[in-house]
PDB file of C-alpha atoms in Angstrom:
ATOM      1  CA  UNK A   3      47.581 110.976 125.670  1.00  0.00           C
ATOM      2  CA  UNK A   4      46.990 113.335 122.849  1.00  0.00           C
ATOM      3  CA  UNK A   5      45.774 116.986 121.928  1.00  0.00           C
ATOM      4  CA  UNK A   6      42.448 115.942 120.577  1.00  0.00           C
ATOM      5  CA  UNK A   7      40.922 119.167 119.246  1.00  0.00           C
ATOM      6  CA  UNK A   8      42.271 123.183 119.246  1.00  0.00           C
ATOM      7  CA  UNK A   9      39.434 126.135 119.200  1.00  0.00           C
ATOM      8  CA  UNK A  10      39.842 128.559 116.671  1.00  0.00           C
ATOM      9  CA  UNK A  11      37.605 131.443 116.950  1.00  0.00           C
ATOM     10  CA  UNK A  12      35.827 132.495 113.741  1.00  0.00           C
ATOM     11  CA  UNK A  13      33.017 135.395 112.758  1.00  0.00           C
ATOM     12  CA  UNK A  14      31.036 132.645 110.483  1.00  0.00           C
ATOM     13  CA  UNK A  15      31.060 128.944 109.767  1.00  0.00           C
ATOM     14  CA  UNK A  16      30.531 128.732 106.150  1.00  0.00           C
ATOM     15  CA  UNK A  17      33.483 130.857 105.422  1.00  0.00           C
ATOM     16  CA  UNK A  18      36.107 129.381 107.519  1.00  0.00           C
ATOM     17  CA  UNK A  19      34.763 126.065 106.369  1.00  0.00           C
ATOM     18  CA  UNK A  20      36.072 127.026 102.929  1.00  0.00           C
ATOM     19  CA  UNK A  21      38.972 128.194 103.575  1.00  0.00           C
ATOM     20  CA  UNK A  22      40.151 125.464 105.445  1.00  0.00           C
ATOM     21  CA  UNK A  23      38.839 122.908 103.379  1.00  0.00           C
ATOM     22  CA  UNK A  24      39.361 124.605  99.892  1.00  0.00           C
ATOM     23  CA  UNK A  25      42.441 126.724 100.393  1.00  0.00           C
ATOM     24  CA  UNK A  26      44.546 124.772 103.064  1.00  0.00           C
ATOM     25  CA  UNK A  27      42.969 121.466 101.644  1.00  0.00           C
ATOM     26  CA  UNK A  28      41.946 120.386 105.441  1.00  0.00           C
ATOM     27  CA  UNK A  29      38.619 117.773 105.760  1.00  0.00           C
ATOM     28  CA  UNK A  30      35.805 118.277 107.163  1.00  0.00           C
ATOM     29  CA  UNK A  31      35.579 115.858 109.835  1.00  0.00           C
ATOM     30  CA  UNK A  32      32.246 117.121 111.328  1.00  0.00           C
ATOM     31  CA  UNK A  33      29.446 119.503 110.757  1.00  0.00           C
ATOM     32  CA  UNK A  34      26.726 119.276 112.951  1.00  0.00           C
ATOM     33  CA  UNK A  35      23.753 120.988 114.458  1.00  0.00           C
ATOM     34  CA  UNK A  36      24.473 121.766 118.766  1.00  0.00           C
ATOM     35  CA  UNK A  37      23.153 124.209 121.073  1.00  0.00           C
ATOM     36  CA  UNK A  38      25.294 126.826 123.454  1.00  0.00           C
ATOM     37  CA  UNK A  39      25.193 126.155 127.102  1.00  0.00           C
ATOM     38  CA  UNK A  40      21.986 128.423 127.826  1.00  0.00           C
ATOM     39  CA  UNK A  41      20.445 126.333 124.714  1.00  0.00           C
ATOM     40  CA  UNK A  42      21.044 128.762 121.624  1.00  0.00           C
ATOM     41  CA  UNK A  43      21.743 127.244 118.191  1.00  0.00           C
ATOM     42  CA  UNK A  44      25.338 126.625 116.791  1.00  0.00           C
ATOM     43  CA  UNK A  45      27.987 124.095 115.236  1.00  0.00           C
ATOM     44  CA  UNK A  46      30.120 121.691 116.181  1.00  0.00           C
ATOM     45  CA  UNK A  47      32.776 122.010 113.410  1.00  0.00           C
ATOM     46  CA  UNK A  48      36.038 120.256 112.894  1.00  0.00           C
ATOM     47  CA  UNK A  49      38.739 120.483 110.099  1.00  0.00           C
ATOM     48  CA  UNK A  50      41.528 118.652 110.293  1.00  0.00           C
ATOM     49  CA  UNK A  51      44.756 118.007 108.037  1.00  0.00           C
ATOM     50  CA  UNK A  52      44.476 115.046 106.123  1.00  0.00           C
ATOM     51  CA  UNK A  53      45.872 111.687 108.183  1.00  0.00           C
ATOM     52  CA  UNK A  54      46.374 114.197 111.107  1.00  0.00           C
ATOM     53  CA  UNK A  55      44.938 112.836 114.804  1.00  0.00           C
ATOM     54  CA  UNK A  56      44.842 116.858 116.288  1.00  0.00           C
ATOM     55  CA  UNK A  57      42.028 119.001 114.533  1.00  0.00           C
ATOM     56  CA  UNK A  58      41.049 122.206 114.707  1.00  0.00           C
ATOM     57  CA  UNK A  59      37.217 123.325 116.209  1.00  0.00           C
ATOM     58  CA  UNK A  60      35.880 126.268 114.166  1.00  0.00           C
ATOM     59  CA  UNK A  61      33.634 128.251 116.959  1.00  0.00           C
ATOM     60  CA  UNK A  62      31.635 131.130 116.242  1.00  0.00           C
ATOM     61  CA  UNK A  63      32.273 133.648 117.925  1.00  0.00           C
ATOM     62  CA  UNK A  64      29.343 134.566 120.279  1.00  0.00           C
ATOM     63  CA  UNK A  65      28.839 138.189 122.469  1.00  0.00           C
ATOM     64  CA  UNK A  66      31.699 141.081 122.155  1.00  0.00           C
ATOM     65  CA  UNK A  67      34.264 139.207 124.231  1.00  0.00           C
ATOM     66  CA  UNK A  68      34.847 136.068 121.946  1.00  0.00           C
ATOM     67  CA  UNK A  69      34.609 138.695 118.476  1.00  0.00           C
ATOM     68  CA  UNK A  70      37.235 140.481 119.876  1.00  0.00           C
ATOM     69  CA  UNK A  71      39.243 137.479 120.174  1.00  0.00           C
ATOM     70  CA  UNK A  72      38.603 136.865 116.280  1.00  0.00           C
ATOM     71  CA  UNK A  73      41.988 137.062 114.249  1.00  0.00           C
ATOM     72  CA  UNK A  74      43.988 137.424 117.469  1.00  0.00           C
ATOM     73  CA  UNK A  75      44.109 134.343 119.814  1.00  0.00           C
ATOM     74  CA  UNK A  76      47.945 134.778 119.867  1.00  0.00           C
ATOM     75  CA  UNK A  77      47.985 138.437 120.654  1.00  0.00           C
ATOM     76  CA  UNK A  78      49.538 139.091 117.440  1.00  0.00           C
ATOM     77  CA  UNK A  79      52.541 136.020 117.389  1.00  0.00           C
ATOM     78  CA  UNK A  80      52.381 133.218 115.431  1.00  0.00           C
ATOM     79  CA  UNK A  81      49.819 130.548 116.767  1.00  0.00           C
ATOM     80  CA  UNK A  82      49.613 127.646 114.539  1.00  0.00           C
ATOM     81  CA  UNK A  83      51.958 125.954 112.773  1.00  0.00           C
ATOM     82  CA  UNK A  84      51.207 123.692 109.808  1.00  0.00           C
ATOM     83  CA  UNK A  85      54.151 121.038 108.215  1.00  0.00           C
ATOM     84  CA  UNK A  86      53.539 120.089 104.792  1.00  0.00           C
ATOM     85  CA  UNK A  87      55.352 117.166 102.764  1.00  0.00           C
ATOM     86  CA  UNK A  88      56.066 119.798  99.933  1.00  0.00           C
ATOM     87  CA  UNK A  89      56.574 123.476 100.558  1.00  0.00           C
ATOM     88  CA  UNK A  90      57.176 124.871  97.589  1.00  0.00           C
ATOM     89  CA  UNK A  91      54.335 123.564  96.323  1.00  0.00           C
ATOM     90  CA  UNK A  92      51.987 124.444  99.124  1.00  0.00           C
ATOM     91  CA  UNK A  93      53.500 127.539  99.095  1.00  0.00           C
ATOM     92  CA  UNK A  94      52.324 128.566  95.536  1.00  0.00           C
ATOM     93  CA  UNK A  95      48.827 126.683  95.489  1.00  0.00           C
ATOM     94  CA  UNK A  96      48.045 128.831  98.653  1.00  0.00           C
ATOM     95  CA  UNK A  97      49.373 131.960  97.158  1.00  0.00           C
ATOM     96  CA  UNK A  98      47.116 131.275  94.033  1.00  0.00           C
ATOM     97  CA  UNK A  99      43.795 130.704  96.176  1.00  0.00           C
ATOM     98  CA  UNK A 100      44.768 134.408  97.575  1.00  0.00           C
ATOM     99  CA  UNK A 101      46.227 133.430 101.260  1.00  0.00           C
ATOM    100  CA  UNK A 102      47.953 136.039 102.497  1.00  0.00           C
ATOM    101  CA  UNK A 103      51.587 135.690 103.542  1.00  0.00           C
ATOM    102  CA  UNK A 104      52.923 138.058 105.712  1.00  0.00           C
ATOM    103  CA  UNK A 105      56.631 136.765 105.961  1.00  0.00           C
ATOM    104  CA  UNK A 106      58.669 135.313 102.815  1.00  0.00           C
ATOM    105  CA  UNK A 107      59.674 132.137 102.749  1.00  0.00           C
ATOM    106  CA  UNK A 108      62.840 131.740 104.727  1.00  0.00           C
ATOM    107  CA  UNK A 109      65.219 129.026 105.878  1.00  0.00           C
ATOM    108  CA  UNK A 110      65.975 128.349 109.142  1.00  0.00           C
ATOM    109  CA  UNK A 111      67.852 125.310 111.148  1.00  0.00           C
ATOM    110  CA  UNK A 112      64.394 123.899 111.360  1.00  0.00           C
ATOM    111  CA  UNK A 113      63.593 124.190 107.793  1.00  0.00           C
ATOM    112  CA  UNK A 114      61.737 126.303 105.701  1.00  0.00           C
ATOM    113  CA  UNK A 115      58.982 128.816 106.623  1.00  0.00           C
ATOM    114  CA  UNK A 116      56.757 131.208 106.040  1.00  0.00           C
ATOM    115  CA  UNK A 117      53.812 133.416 107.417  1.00  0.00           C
ATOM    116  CA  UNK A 118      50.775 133.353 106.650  1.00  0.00           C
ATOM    117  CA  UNK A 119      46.879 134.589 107.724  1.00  0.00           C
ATOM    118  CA  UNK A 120      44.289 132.588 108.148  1.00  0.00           C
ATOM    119  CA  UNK A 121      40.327 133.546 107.067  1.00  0.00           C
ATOM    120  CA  UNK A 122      40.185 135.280 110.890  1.00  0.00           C
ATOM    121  CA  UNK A 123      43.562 136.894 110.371  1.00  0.00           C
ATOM    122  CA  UNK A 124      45.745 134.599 113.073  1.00  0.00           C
ATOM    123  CA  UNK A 125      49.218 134.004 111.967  1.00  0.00           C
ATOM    124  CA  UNK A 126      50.329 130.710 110.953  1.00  0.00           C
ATOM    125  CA  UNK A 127      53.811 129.224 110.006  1.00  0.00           C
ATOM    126  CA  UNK A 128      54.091 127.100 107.069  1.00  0.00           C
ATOM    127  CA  UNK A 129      56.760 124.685 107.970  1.00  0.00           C
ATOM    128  CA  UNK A 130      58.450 122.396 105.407  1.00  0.00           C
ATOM    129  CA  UNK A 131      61.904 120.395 104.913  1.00  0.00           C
ATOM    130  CA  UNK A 132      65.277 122.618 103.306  1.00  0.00           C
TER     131      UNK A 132
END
């Protein structure tokens, strides 16, 4: 048994395409055309880490409920949590494509971390080795 795929709520495809793909350095597993339940047009988007088995489904958000929901699907905590091989490293190349941390990096008995936004605003931890 596995977590297959995690909704993320987004305003717009294209841009949250980018920044996973382009800033975090994600793939684009799919990109297709699909229809909403009552048979409107939409996407059926997934990013996922490289090598990674769990990915992430980039929804659009659709009527005032979900758009409210944008940036805050953890009521404010962190919600996601993405481990990199290098920290330091991803650390800087995100700071240079403009991601916006929100804590410093720190180190903790779990390693080192820091804060960051996502495209929707939703707080992440990057997560690396001390």
């Amino acid at each position: 048994m596995q977590i297959d795929l995690v909704a993320l709520i987004v305003d717009e495809y294209d841009p949250a395409i980018t920044f996973f793909t382009d800033v975090l350095d994600f793939d684009l597993v799919e990109n297709s055309p699909s229809l909403t339940n009552d048979g409107r047009p939409k996407r059926w988007v997934v990013v996922r880490p490289p090598g990674a088995q769990t990915g992430i489904l980039l929804a659009r958000a659709d009527g005032e409920h979900q758009r409210a929901a944008v940036g805050n699907q953890a009521a404010g905590r962190v919600g996601f949590f993405l481990r990199v091989d290098d920290f330091d490293a991803a650390y800087l190349r995100m700071g240079q494509a403009g991601v916006t941390f929100v804590r410093e990096p720190r180190t903790e008995s779990y390693g080192r971390v820091a804060v960051f936004l996502d495209i929707a605003g939703n707080r992440w931890d990057l997560l690396g080795a001390t």
